[in-house]
Structures are given as C-alpha cells and as structure tokens.
XYZ file of C-alpha atoms in Angstrom:
722
model
C 9.618 32.699 4.865
C 13.274 32.150 3.075
C 13.610 30.140 -0.329
C 14.222 26.634 0.018
C 13.079 23.520 2.213
C 11.992 26.453 5.118
C 9.533 27.521 2.777
C 7.178 24.253 3.362
C 5.337 25.055 7.130
C 6.675 22.353 9.518
C 2.902 22.491 10.703
C 2.864 20.375 13.995
C 6.051 19.478 13.774
C 8.421 22.772 14.165
C 11.921 22.588 15.632
C 10.109 23.942 19.044
C 7.511 20.874 19.813
C 10.846 18.490 20.304
C 12.593 21.388 23.065
C 12.309 18.487 26.176
C 13.397 15.392 23.960
C 15.949 17.268 22.498
C 17.425 18.550 26.248
C 17.332 14.611 27.622
C 20.424 12.441 27.671
C 18.415 9.056 24.846
C 19.280 5.414 25.033
C 17.749 4.191 22.317
C 18.311 0.159 22.252
C 16.900 -1.699 18.847
C 17.116 -3.199 15.141
C 16.004 -2.118 11.752
C 14.979 1.039 10.013
C 12.148 1.992 11.870
C 14.026 2.612 15.188
C 16.854 3.945 12.854
C 14.487 6.744 12.281
C 14.023 7.630 15.461
C 18.010 7.444 16.464
C 17.236 11.002 13.450
C 14.385 12.641 15.059
C 15.942 11.883 18.645
C 19.793 12.955 17.561
C 18.380 16.100 15.484
C 16.326 17.095 18.407
C 19.769 17.434 20.327
C 21.920 18.919 17.767
C 19.284 21.783 18.633
C 19.100 21.815 21.997
C 21.771 20.129 23.510
C 20.985 16.358 24.623
C 22.925 13.400 23.686
C 21.650 10.151 22.166
C 23.243 6.680 22.339
C 22.751 3.485 20.807
C 23.152 0.492 21.978
C 24.374 -2.167 20.052
C 22.061 -6.015 20.377
C 24.404 -8.073 21.800
C 25.183 -5.665 25.078
C 22.837 -4.636 27.826
C 21.128 -1.170 27.686
C 23.603 -0.576 30.354
C 26.437 -0.198 27.994
C 25.588 2.576 25.735
C 28.155 3.530 22.567
C 27.751 6.633 20.283
C 25.482 7.111 17.946
C 27.119 5.885 14.151
C 26.962 8.358 11.165
C 23.203 8.777 10.021
C 21.450 11.990 7.907
C 20.514 14.781 10.038
C 22.442 17.412 12.412
C 22.532 15.637 15.544
C 24.597 15.739 19.131
C 26.144 12.435 20.134
C 29.367 11.578 23.052
C 32.564 10.624 21.906
C 33.468 6.862 22.673
C 36.396 8.584 24.393
C 34.834 10.756 26.191
C 33.272 9.962 29.512
C 29.248 8.645 29.241
C 26.458 11.104 31.018
C 23.922 9.527 33.006
C 20.633 8.429 30.441
C 17.729 10.174 31.529
C 15.828 8.698 28.980
C 15.434 5.540 27.831
C 14.208 3.753 24.174
C 13.541 0.656 24.053
C 12.748 -3.118 21.860
C 11.721 -5.314 25.163
C 13.447 -8.464 23.968
C 16.315 -6.643 22.079
C 18.071 -6.714 25.681
C 17.980 -6.837 29.508
C 16.330 -3.890 30.757
C 18.648 -2.089 33.718
C 17.279 -2.241 36.891
C 15.625 1.113 37.690
C 13.102 -0.156 34.345
C 12.222 -3.268 36.059
C 11.355 -1.697 38.533
C 8.585 0.602 36.583
C 7.477 -1.965 34.277
C 6.894 -4.942 37.025
C 3.793 -6.887 36.234
C 3.316 -5.246 33.012
C 4.692 -7.835 30.336
C 1.423 -8.403 28.364
C 2.032 -7.501 24.703
C 1.794 -4.328 22.928
C 1.381 -5.601 19.499
C 3.465 -4.552 16.574
C 2.431 -0.683 16.984
C 2.026 -0.428 20.500
C 4.668 1.280 22.774
C 5.260 1.231 26.538
C 6.311 4.615 28.837
C 6.925 5.393 32.532
C 8.559 7.402 34.936
C 10.184 8.044 37.803
C 10.436 11.558 38.010
C 14.070 11.115 37.003
C 14.334 8.411 34.544
C 11.582 7.594 31.015
C 10.680 4.114 30.718
C 9.507 3.951 26.589
C 8.807 0.164 25.592
C 7.980 -0.917 22.643
C 7.640 -4.909 20.123
C 8.167 -3.808 17.525
C 9.829 -1.015 15.667
C 6.772 0.750 14.862
C 5.975 0.280 17.936
C 9.119 2.626 19.270
C 8.378 5.713 16.473
C 4.966 6.130 17.983
C 6.417 6.072 21.115
C 8.472 8.986 19.892
C 5.878 11.550 18.055
C 4.079 10.668 22.017
C 7.262 12.302 23.805
C 7.099 15.047 21.359
C 2.949 15.385 21.907
C 3.464 15.167 25.845
C 6.399 18.229 25.878
C 8.065 18.445 29.336
C 4.999 16.293 30.561
C 6.143 13.383 28.930
C 9.506 12.743 31.761
C 7.450 13.977 35.232
C 6.596 10.645 36.881
C 3.582 8.652 35.941
C 2.660 4.583 36.453
C 2.788 2.202 33.518
C 0.561 3.419 30.008
C -0.270 0.832 27.267
C -0.486 2.840 24.550
C -2.344 0.687 21.586
C -3.847 1.687 17.454
C -7.686 0.839 18.015
C -7.249 0.506 14.502
C -5.116 -1.005 12.908
C -5.340 0.468 9.284
C -4.901 3.953 9.172
C -4.974 5.828 5.532
C -5.269 8.796 3.305
C -6.193 8.147 0.253
C -5.000 10.612 -2.413
C -6.781 11.460 -5.531
C -3.531 12.983 -6.938
C -3.804 12.779 -10.730
C -0.346 11.670 -12.379
C -0.903 13.730 -15.259
C -3.450 17.334 -14.498
C -6.693 15.855 -16.330
C -8.193 18.933 -18.193
C -11.483 18.896 -15.442
C -9.999 17.529 -12.358
C -6.483 19.219 -12.567
C -3.656 17.544 -10.823
C -5.637 16.676 -7.641
C -9.428 16.117 -7.554
C -11.397 17.837 -5.180
C -7.730 18.786 -3.900
C -7.789 22.649 -2.486
C -4.182 23.032 -1.419
C -2.370 23.848 -5.054
C -0.755 20.854 -6.618
C 0.417 17.264 -5.902
C 3.504 15.859 -3.256
C 3.952 12.826 -5.764
C 3.767 14.363 -9.179
C 3.113 16.511 -11.853
C 2.331 17.840 -15.118
C 2.697 13.863 -16.020
C 5.808 12.837 -13.949
C 6.634 12.445 -11.201
C 8.443 14.411 -8.500
C 12.378 14.363 -8.752
C 13.130 15.196 -5.330
C 10.740 13.554 -2.544
C 12.282 15.370 0.266
C 8.817 16.589 1.228
C 7.465 13.887 0.521
C 9.810 12.770 3.418
C 8.219 15.417 5.479
C 5.454 14.406 4.891
C 6.348 10.554 6.097
C 7.437 12.171 8.956
C 3.790 14.178 9.754
C 1.627 11.277 8.929
C 3.788 9.240 11.556
C 3.322 11.873 14.726
C -0.385 12.128 14.463
C -0.639 7.989 13.546
C -1.359 7.418 9.859
C 0.518 4.130 8.714
C -1.182 3.747 4.770
C -1.193 6.145 1.844
C -3.339 5.600 -1.584
C -0.847 7.569 -3.946
C -3.283 7.944 -7.094
C -6.540 8.845 -8.056
C -9.675 6.552 -7.178
C -10.679 7.370 -10.383
C -7.902 6.280 -12.613
C -6.732 7.463 -15.633
C -4.125 6.771 -18.195
C -1.388 7.799 -16.993
C -2.058 6.540 -13.480
C -2.748 2.974 -14.347
C 0.415 2.769 -15.595
C 1.884 2.842 -12.169
C 0.865 0.028 -12.099
C 3.792 -1.281 -14.248
C 5.579 0.452 -16.437
C 5.519 3.263 -13.553
C 5.831 0.900 -11.100
C 9.993 2.635 -10.356
C 8.318 5.295 -9.699
C 5.964 4.361 -6.961
C 8.843 2.432 -5.467
C 10.717 5.208 -4.659
C 7.714 6.600 -3.206
C 7.442 3.970 -1.094
C 11.102 3.854 0.194
C 10.860 8.122 1.215
C 7.988 7.254 3.539
C 9.004 4.008 4.445
C 11.280 5.074 6.895
C 8.033 6.255 8.883
C 5.967 3.193 9.052
C 3.384 4.373 6.134
C 2.833 1.449 3.481
C 1.915 2.475 -0.304
C -0.612 1.723 -2.004
C -1.998 1.788 -5.639
C -5.477 3.015 -7.113
C -5.906 0.306 -10.340
C -8.456 -0.087 -13.276
C -10.693 -2.622 -12.984
C -9.876 -2.667 -17.316
C -5.875 -2.613 -16.587
C -5.432 -6.617 -18.755
C -7.497 -4.798 -21.208
C -5.357 -1.350 -21.378
C -2.988 -2.460 -19.881
C -2.340 -5.777 -20.958
C -3.577 -5.978 -24.054
C -6.612 -8.763 -23.875
C -10.402 -8.911 -24.758
C -12.095 -8.280 -22.037
C -11.131 -7.348 -17.979
C -13.902 -11.016 -16.878
C -12.986 -11.749 -13.215
C -13.565 -15.429 -14.301
C -11.740 -15.452 -17.095
C -8.386 -17.774 -16.484
C -6.092 -15.469 -18.596
C -7.378 -11.805 -16.320
C -6.707 -13.764 -13.663
C -3.128 -15.310 -14.916
C -2.667 -11.086 -16.382
C -3.277 -9.873 -11.927
C -1.235 -12.861 -11.315
C 2.411 -11.512 -12.518
C 0.944 -7.761 -12.304
C 1.177 -8.423 -8.500
C 3.917 -10.444 -8.404
C 5.964 -7.496 -10.612
C 4.565 -5.200 -7.831
C 6.049 -6.963 -4.769
C 9.483 -7.705 -5.977
C 9.766 -3.372 -6.489
C 7.948 -3.139 -3.125
C 8.127 -6.172 -0.425
C 6.092 -4.254 1.922
C 3.169 -2.872 -0.922
C -0.542 -2.524 1.174
C -2.838 -3.294 -2.422
C -4.538 -2.156 -4.414
C -7.689 0.565 -3.678
C -10.544 0.130 -6.574
C -13.773 2.299 -7.855
C -15.812 -0.279 -9.642
C -18.869 0.152 -11.389
C -19.158 3.713 -10.507
C -19.521 7.311 -11.803
C -18.620 5.926 -14.963
C -15.346 3.377 -13.873
C -15.178 0.258 -15.297
C -16.092 -3.090 -13.102
C -17.393 -6.434 -13.042
C -21.532 -5.290 -13.928
C -19.726 -5.503 -17.689
C -19.142 -8.811 -17.659
C -22.396 -9.918 -15.513
C -20.170 -10.441 -12.573
C -20.905 -8.627 -9.185
C -18.643 -7.732 -7.250
C -17.727 -9.941 -4.223
C -16.302 -11.577 -8.155
C -14.348 -8.377 -9.046
C -12.263 -7.754 -5.680
C -11.498 -11.649 -5.396
C -10.297 -12.219 -8.205
C -8.303 -8.791 -7.090
C -7.254 -10.284 -3.704
C -6.344 -13.910 -4.701
C -3.345 -12.475 -6.342
C -2.004 -10.135 -3.421
C -3.435 -12.736 -0.534
C 0.471 -14.689 -1.462
C 2.621 -11.403 -0.684
C 0.315 -9.967 2.928
C -1.680 -7.298 0.388
C -5.125 -6.319 0.415
C -7.369 -4.773 -1.453
C -9.495 -1.892 -0.736
C -12.970 -2.485 -2.809
C -15.107 1.337 -2.538
C -18.566 1.313 -1.793
C -19.578 3.794 -3.949
C -21.276 2.380 -6.136
C -24.689 4.469 -7.265
C -26.720 5.324 -11.149
C -25.879 8.297 -11.461
C -28.146 8.231 -14.946
C -31.297 8.677 -12.586
C -34.391 10.327 -13.416
C -35.596 13.244 -11.142
C -39.074 12.636 -11.694
C -38.682 8.840 -10.476
C -39.735 9.249 -6.485
C -39.097 6.043 -6.598
C -35.586 5.174 -6.633
C -32.454 6.522 -4.413
C -29.452 7.851 -4.025
C -28.767 6.705 -0.593
C -30.133 3.268 -0.809
C -27.529 2.580 -3.362
C -25.048 0.899 -1.483
C -26.565 -1.162 1.204
C -29.092 -2.771 -2.126
C -25.449 -3.711 -4.478
C -23.529 -4.803 -1.526
C -25.557 -6.162 1.685
C -26.736 -9.153 -0.566
C -22.547 -10.322 -0.754
C -21.796 -10.705 2.911
C -19.965 -13.632 3.357
C -18.972 -13.528 0.060
C -15.269 -11.425 -0.311
C -12.020 -12.726 0.458
C -10.588 -12.566 4.167
C -8.512 -9.583 2.727
C -10.830 -7.380 0.769
C -11.959 -4.418 2.778
C -15.659 -3.715 1.478
C -14.320 0.585 2.112
C -17.284 2.418 3.142
C -18.534 6.035 2.880
C -19.699 7.258 6.123
C -23.011 8.117 4.939
C -25.459 6.745 2.742
C -24.646 9.863 -0.441
C -21.351 11.552 -0.288
C -19.570 13.629 2.807
C -22.539 16.343 2.938
C -21.849 18.441 6.098
C -24.892 16.280 7.887
C -26.267 13.126 6.755
C -26.536 9.778 8.610
C -24.340 7.217 9.464
C -24.279 4.541 6.764
C -26.694 1.872 7.106
C -24.058 -0.684 6.097
C -22.001 -0.325 8.197
C -24.249 -1.805 10.528
C -25.955 -5.220 7.191
C -22.449 -6.739 7.020
C -20.814 -9.014 10.013
C -19.378 -11.564 7.717
C -17.244 -8.574 6.072
C -14.029 -5.984 6.842
C -15.354 -2.374 6.832
C -12.929 -0.216 7.007
C -15.194 3.903 7.183
C -14.759 6.555 4.824
C -14.298 10.147 5.534
C -13.549 13.246 4.135
C -10.474 15.109 5.284
C -10.162 17.569 2.268
C -13.238 19.634 2.549
C -15.474 19.155 -0.664
C -18.247 19.985 0.584
C -17.409 21.835 4.181
C -15.321 24.660 2.132
C -12.555 24.533 0.272
C -9.920 25.066 2.799
C -11.565 28.150 1.695
C -14.026 27.604 5.176
C -12.330 27.253 8.658
C -13.883 24.110 9.518
C -12.606 21.718 11.800
C -14.042 18.505 10.949
C -12.639 16.156 14.154
C -15.912 16.958 16.267
C -17.965 15.602 12.735
C -15.847 12.794 12.898
C -16.065 12.004 16.442
C -19.984 11.754 16.465
C -20.249 9.305 13.310
C -17.296 6.919 14.903
C -19.043 6.789 18.331
C -22.311 6.360 16.488
C -23.832 2.786 18.170
C -26.544 1.627 15.404
C -28.292 -1.035 17.741
C -28.542 1.287 20.296
C -26.856 3.399 22.717
C -25.093 -0.203 25.122
C -24.258 -1.459 21.989
C -21.340 -1.973 19.275
C -20.296 1.700 17.875
C -18.853 2.147 14.283
C -15.797 2.275 15.625
C -15.722 -1.236 16.938
C -17.340 -2.202 13.449
C -14.209 -0.637 11.611
C -11.667 -2.125 14.679
C -13.486 -5.500 13.852
C -14.291 -5.927 17.418
C -18.726 -5.470 17.321
C -20.426 -8.169 18.730
C -22.790 -7.875 14.738
C -26.575 -8.645 13.972
C -29.311 -8.674 11.908
C -30.009 -5.638 11.285
C -33.487 -5.495 10.369
C -34.140 -7.627 13.179
C -32.092 -6.659 15.583
C -31.768 -10.204 17.036
C -27.704 -10.775 18.743
C -26.259 -13.466 16.594
C -23.431 -13.649 13.936
C -19.188 -13.765 14.260
C -17.241 -10.779 14.077
C -15.066 -9.751 11.252
C -12.048 -11.605 12.161
C -9.947 -7.717 11.373
C -11.381 -3.857 10.544
C -10.736 -1.719 7.823
C -10.026 0.656 9.766
C -10.612 4.092 9.516
C -9.579 6.119 5.773
C -9.723 9.441 4.466
C -9.405 11.506 1.205
C -6.432 13.305 2.089
C -6.346 17.285 2.044
C -2.836 17.437 1.275
C -0.838 19.281 -1.374
C 2.747 21.012 -2.268
C 1.191 24.686 -0.942
C 3.464 25.691 1.555
C 0.687 24.649 3.881
C 0.682 22.171 3.445
C -3.678 22.195 3.480
C -4.198 25.937 1.748
C -5.623 27.253 4.668
C -3.907 26.533 7.049
C -6.248 25.816 9.254
C -7.172 23.022 7.391
C -3.851 21.379 9.089
C -5.946 20.266 11.945
C -8.023 18.189 9.685
C -5.000 16.052 8.974
C -3.029 16.271 12.635
C -7.141 15.566 13.817
C -7.836 12.223 11.361
C -3.923 9.829 12.014
C -5.065 10.489 16.231
C -9.034 9.589 16.027
C -7.743 6.823 13.626
C -5.530 6.078 16.341
C -7.494 6.403 18.926
C -11.259 6.592 18.430
C -12.573 7.660 21.670
C -10.459 10.729 22.281
C -12.047 14.031 22.694
C -11.830 16.392 19.162
C -11.430 19.428 20.939
C -8.511 17.876 23.100
C -7.358 16.988 20.316
C -7.235 20.152 18.992
C -5.334 21.344 21.384
C -2.548 19.258 21.036
C -1.747 20.268 16.941
C -2.273 24.197 18.897
C 0.031 23.722 21.181
C 3.004 21.812 18.702
C 2.031 24.248 15.953
C 2.290 27.414 17.374
C 4.678 26.724 20.112
C 5.070 29.200 23.509
C 8.164 30.801 22.488
C 7.333 31.353 18.614
C 4.058 33.486 19.622
C 3.812 36.288 21.376
C 1.359 35.785 23.310
C 0.562 31.766 24.072
C -2.181 32.224 26.405
C -4.194 34.255 23.985
C -3.426 32.453 20.480
C -4.796 29.267 22.581
C -7.996 30.782 23.064
C -8.589 32.346 19.923
C -7.474 28.802 17.718
C -10.850 27.412 19.169
C -12.128 30.417 19.173
C -12.230 30.602 15.735
C -12.091 26.211 15.620
C -14.711 24.932 17.769
C -17.438 25.333 16.231
C -16.950 25.739 13.413
C -18.031 22.979 11.957
C -21.810 23.989 13.324
C -20.618 27.601 12.215
C -21.034 26.553 8.514
C -23.502 23.665 9.151
C -25.864 26.797 10.537
C -24.993 28.767 7.267
C -25.662 26.144 4.390
C -27.904 23.214 3.407
C -30.538 23.139 6.441
C -31.509 20.137 8.503
C -29.664 17.232 7.142
C -31.551 17.995 3.123
C -27.493 18.664 1.772
C -25.965 19.729 -1.799
C -27.393 22.374 -2.630
C -24.533 23.616 -4.546
C -22.772 25.213 -7.322
C -22.212 21.764 -9.776
C -19.356 21.326 -10.649
C -17.024 22.660 -8.224
C -19.569 22.348 -5.279
C -18.793 25.632 -3.850
C -20.510 27.770 -3.276
C -24.398 27.996 -2.928
C -27.082 27.086 -6.215
C -30.747 25.860 -4.334
C -32.103 23.996 -7.071
C -28.502 23.789 -8.192
C -28.951 19.935 -8.598
C -32.660 19.663 -8.543
C -33.100 18.613 -11.690
C -29.587 16.570 -12.908
C -29.695 12.638 -12.496
C -27.295 12.701 -10.218
C -29.695 11.977 -7.449
C -29.209 14.634 -5.218
C -32.999 16.177 -4.580
C -34.610 18.771 -1.507
C -37.775 18.499 -2.815
C -38.909 22.017 -2.191
C -42.061 23.024 -3.197
C -44.774 26.133 -1.831
C -45.514 23.740 0.300
C -42.102 22.141 2.540
C -39.343 20.747 1.892
C -37.355 17.809 1.861
C -36.789 13.538 1.024
C -39.533 11.005 2.454
C -37.479 7.740 2.886
C -40.113 6.376 5.402
C -41.083 2.607 5.142
C -44.481 4.085 5.062
C -44.779 6.568 2.208
C -41.684 7.208 0.872
C -38.288 5.335 -0.625
C -38.333 2.440 2.570
C -34.297 4.277 2.353
C -35.631 3.713 6.868
C -35.575 0.582 6.799
C -32.446 -0.431 5.644
C -31.135 0.655 9.307
C -30.775 -1.444 12.692
C -33.466 -0.903 15.694
C -33.873 1.772 17.636
C -32.570 3.693 14.317
C -35.272 2.564 12.261
C -38.377 3.453 14.145
C -36.337 6.586 15.408
C -35.932 7.861 11.788
C -39.528 6.964 10.685
C -41.576 8.157 13.401
C -41.292 12.069 12.721
C -41.836 13.182 15.820
C -38.540 11.446 16.882
C -36.327 12.027 14.002
C -33.563 13.969 14.749
C -34.348 17.666 13.726
C -30.803 18.156 12.762
C -31.940 14.926 10.243
C -35.213 16.095 9.485
C -35.181 16.385 6.135
C -32.520 14.376 4.733
C -36.120 11.240 5.933
C -38.944 13.346 5.725
C -40.814 15.854 3.419
C -42.935 18.170 5.764
C -44.953 21.606 5.381
C -42.653 24.870 7.131
C -44.954 25.318 9.832
C -43.646 22.394 11.232
C -41.706 22.898 14.247
C -38.562 21.320 15.652
C -37.790 20.331 19.527
C -36.339 23.643 19.536
C -40.434 25.412 19.645
C -39.453 27.204 15.601
C -40.567 26.081 12.339
C -38.604 24.562 10.438
C -39.106 27.950 7.812
C -38.421 30.394 10.479
C -35.582 28.011 11.448
C -34.428 28.508 8.150
C -33.358 32.103 8.241
C -32.175 32.420 12.032
C -29.612 30.009 11.726
C -28.454 31.328 8.252
C -28.119 34.609 9.050
C -26.742 33.123 12.567
C -24.079 31.254 10.641
C -22.546 35.195 9.030
C -22.651 36.523 12.365
C -20.768 33.581 13.576
C -17.846 34.247 11.443
C -17.800 38.276 11.310
C -16.653 36.322 15.466
C -14.521 35.090 14.117
C -12.732 36.941 11.590
C -12.401 39.347 15.410
C -10.958 36.923 17.048
C -8.962 36.095 14.585
C -7.045 39.741 14.114
C -6.592 39.994 17.433
C -3.303 37.559 16.333
C -1.979 40.123 14.077
C 1.483 40.052 15.732
C 1.581 37.402 17.085
C 1.805 34.788 14.535
C 3.451 33.912 11.803
C 3.323 37.264 9.675
C 2.663 35.224 6.263
C 0.137 31.954 8.142
C -1.867 35.058 9.574
C -2.574 36.936 6.006
C -3.346 33.947 4.669
C -6.215 32.816 7.053
C -7.118 36.178 7.004
C -7.098 35.988 2.946
C -9.317 32.641 4.182
C -12.220 34.297 6.884
C -12.390 37.434 4.018
C -13.942 34.908 1.479
C -15.153 33.137 4.343
C -17.438 36.271 5.309
C -18.243 36.358 1.923
C -19.309 33.078 0.370
C -21.622 32.456 3.873
C -23.477 35.929 2.979
C -24.424 34.184 -0.773
C -25.575 31.224 1.179
C -27.225 33.465 3.592
C -28.513 35.409 0.768
C -29.253 32.453 -1.446
C -30.897 30.050 0.188
C -33.537 33.269 2.558
C -34.556 34.444 -0.725
C -35.107 31.105 -1.912
C -37.069 29.597 0.677
C -39.421 32.829 1.042
C -40.077 32.850 -2.550
C -41.331 29.228 -2.582
C -42.984 30.373 0.355
C -45.053 32.982 1.043
C -43.691 33.403 5.353
C -42.030 36.696 5.950
C -39.008 36.569 9.118
C -40.721 37.042 11.654
C -37.655 39.065 12.919
C -38.398 41.574 9.812
C -35.007 40.905 8.996
C -34.467 42.362 4.577
C -34.624 38.775 2.544
C -33.896 39.894 -1.181
C-alpha cells in the first residue's frame, strides 16, 4: 500500500468489482442528489473499463440521451457531437419519462409500488433495466448490480427488491475527546474514530465519504456519530459544535445515510444552564424544542436522537420521579414536527447489585422496567432493545422484551464490534448468530419472528398468556448495530471482520438471507478473481476459516450460555471468577457440585416467566431447555447428561480442547494463501490468527483447570489440565 488515500483498503468496493458495470453503455434517467451519485459511480466505472454513461434530462424521453455533465471523479462520456452507442443498461426513475418499448415489454404487468428504497431489475440478455420509484432505490439498485457482477446482465424475469426493515442503523460509540478510560472509541478495536480526533472533528472527510459508499453498498441508511455514553465534548455537538455534525451529514447525504446524535438527558442543565432536566418542566420542554429547531435549520434531514438514560450512571428521568416514557416522549415531541425519532435504549439495570442476593436478576431488568410502559410511548419513539437480556454474550436467549410490547416500536440492537467475541483479534463471523436471532419465533415455530417485530409486521400476542390479539405497531424500529469501524487502514482492525459489517447491512435489508451466501458475496466482492492468484482456493479457504468461526469461539469461551468469564473492564481474555463477586449482576454460581443460574419460576428468579409460550415452558423444563442455553436458565450438577450423551463437565473439557484445535486448523488453512492475496492483508490476518491461537489456549487452560478444581472430576480422555 502507498501513501495517501490508497492506504485505505477498499473493502467490498474495489475497482475490480465494478468491471461488469463499467463495460456497459448506460443511460441514467432521473434527477436528485442520489441520482447524481449513481451517475458518478457509473462514470467512474466506465472511465476504468471503457463503457459509456449518458444522463437523460427530465424533459426528454429515455430514448434520447444527452451527455453526462461534469461531476467529481473520473468518467468516460460520449461528447454531444459523437454518435450515440446503443444503450444496453437503463437506470431510471419510474415516473421520470416514458420508457422505451423494450423496457415496457420487460416490465409488462409489474407496476406495483416499489417504495422509497426499492427497485426493479429485469433483463432480456441484450439489455438490462433497473427501475426505482425514488432516488434511493436507484442507488441501492446500482450496488445490487455491482454485487451480481456479470450475472446482473443475464436474461432474467422481473425481480422486485424492497428492504424488509426501513431503519438500518449503525451506532458509533465514538468519543469526541479521548476518554481516559474508554479512549477515542468505546469498545472500539479498529483504531481511532473516522469522525473525531483528539477533541476535534477530522478536517478531511474523504474517509467518511468512502464509509458512506460502503454503507450504501450493503444497505445501511443511518448512523449515530457519537457515543451513547455522552461526555462533555460530545454533549456540545447538539449546540455550539453542531456545525461539525452538519459537515458529516453533508458528506454522507449523497449515499442516503442520515445522521443521528447521541444526547445526554441532562443537556438542559449541562448545556442550557437550567436548574433541572425534569421532562414535565415547561422550561425544559422549551429548551429541547429550541434545540431541535436549531438542529433542523442546519441539517434538514437529521434523523434524531439516541439516548442512554438511567443506565450505568447516565442521567435520566428517574432523578425527577418520572419514568422512561416521560423522558422519551419529551424529546419525541420536539422532533416530531421535523420527522425525527428518538432511539431510547432499553439497556437499564441495577449495576450496583449485591452479589449475595440471588433474587435479583439482571436478565429480568429490561422487561420489568419497560413492559409496564407499553402503549405510552409516542409514535416516533423507538425502544432500542439489545437482542439478548444480558450484554451481547456469545450465547444468550433472545430478549423477552421483543415479544412483550405490541404497542411500542421496537428496534433490535446487535453488536458488530466484537466486545465479547474476540475484539477483532479473533476471527468470529457473526452472520449466523444474527440470522438465528432474527429468525427466532417468540410465539412458536408458526408465529412471527424477531425480524417481523423489527419490521413492525408481527401480529402481536400477550406474552404471558400466549393468546392472540392486540394490534401491530404502525412501523418497526428496525435493526441497529454497534459499529466495528475505526480509522484503521482495513476499517475493522481484523480484515476479516469486514464481513461482519457487510453482513449486518445485508441482513438488515433482508433478514431471510442465508448468512453463508452473504459471506460468499463479501468474498466475491472483496477478493475479486482478477486480484488473487487462485480464486477458487481463496474462496474455499475463507469459507473454511469464517463459516463456523462463531461456534469455534463459543467452544473455547464461556460454556452452555453461562456468559461472561472475561477480564473485568476491557473484557478481553479469560477470568472465570472475574465478575463473580462484583455488583454487575453477571454471575455463574459455580461451586463444588455444579454451575449455572437458576432462572426458573419454580425455584429461581422467575425469568423464564417473561417469555410467551412455548418458550416459557421449554426454558423452565430442565430436560426441554436447549443445551446451548442450559447454564443460562438452570443450575445443574456437573454430572448432568446433555442430549449429546456427555456430562456437563465432560462437555466443558471437550469443547475447550476442540475449540483450540479448530483455531489451529484455521491458521493452517490461512497459510495456504501466502502469495495469493494482498501481502499487507495476509500479514495482518496471520498476526491476528497467531493471537487467537494464544488466547484460545489460555481460555482452554483456565476454564478447564477451574472446573477440574471445582468439580474434582477428571477428563475421561486423560488430557493435560493444569
């Protein structure tokens, strides 16, 4: 890699991915900023690969093209005096002009609405048509063509593509200042922030523009640009530093990405000098209303606020005897006239718990806090719910809150950054995990899924009785991911962690996609055949390393859903009792007889009762509970026999040995690519795999030794345990 912009890895948008598109003779019909972006992207590809692009003015038929006007980036266009080559690709807004006869024939009968972001693709083999109702649809359609490569231009019947989830958002936990504990990016493992550096906005936003391209190409349409734990400098983004946010919004807007801000609930006090932030106080309401007007004056398409309140020390409405609905509705009322939303996080629990108290259960907290408020939130409040009841553990059940609030817009929050899954020092492809979460059916296999809840299309039911009825939320809250991006040359620290960012966007667009097929898309785009020495071997190797890597990570870390066992604070590496006697509520309760948390209604915390049937009964039943979640729901003796026929203690030993062996195999597979892929990328992945092998062995030895000493039960295979 050389100095300058080329030092940034292109991820899934290398120039070679545009080869098939860049050889076409393309007509673009439509107006608007995002259509301008489409023209620029096509022109850049044509400039490299010899095709042409012509833009059709709005007042002439699509059969009468005119040359592309000037815009940024390299391009190849046909001068007005040159003969017009026949167009073989038409990209058009449906209502912009009359379509040529061949396009009308291809789309006969396909006249249903596509929505703001949908698009239609059809091809005769000689000509290809991409139609959209709105500019965003044309942009997403363009990147679909890039994904398909040469196959995009084969003969195909009409295909209509629409996003399943309207809101597909990444939260950046980026600090404006470098925080003394959490650094420039909290839970960030890819260098510094792409937005901020040492207390100031980055002056050169070229990297942010490239980020916008990557997001549009995988389907993400919103970002929050600062940490949910809002510190002093981050709070001022709402007021005196709003211009910095506006500059980011201007940079991302051409790729259809709307900017959001994390705000502190105490803003009227810390920024406005008011004596309180009581959501029912008229002066507080007026302050927030004025703040919203200022924001929309500068950023007309501003998305809204993200709020972490009364959680882990962050201020909130509890200070004033109010509840979360009071707090969220205050902000929502000020944003509603402008079309903005409030993402109010449901991550609220007692982080000063007495570890001796077995009746208090952190897993219950979100449900207990928020479900009594169902129906009280305004329509532009989105309750942002972590996918599991704890904290992004490598295995935990789906949060029961997602099945319990039919009158509230709910967003599902996942963590793309790998806080608890190897911190981008370990390979851990999270697509299969998210697919499992989104496909989970809280009311049973024939009922709606978590993806339906996020889309707002679930038919809702009382989660405690299982009875049908209720009303569907008017719109879902979508999917939100905590971003894994930083200013590292490879974007995500570990080059293979790019696959997680790509998969997040693609599964947010269509939760029904096969995560292995999504991974194959990422491989095909990121490692184009023309850039590798043996494309088949590269593809097979990357699948071998990535496909099962989530399960591999699970095998050598905390067993059977019990969670945590990480080093306190930074959360990297093993420390089996690290949180066992702390106030954080993250316990495994291992003793000489057994391990696990009793969350049953019969003898435990009652957490199983927060689920609708059939899951409330299945999780309650020791013999019906899925083995992979056994220790999350039950405290069991070490001799308890799993469905595999192995005891719990032997399962712990076996999986930890197997996990390390699988990492060793991954290292060997990767070494086959020496000389076949970019040397800098190869070296970075090799270094990370070496660290993964070291850390996995440490996990194996600490966990196995801990449980051998607790249980006194030897490994039946006689392997060395310390």
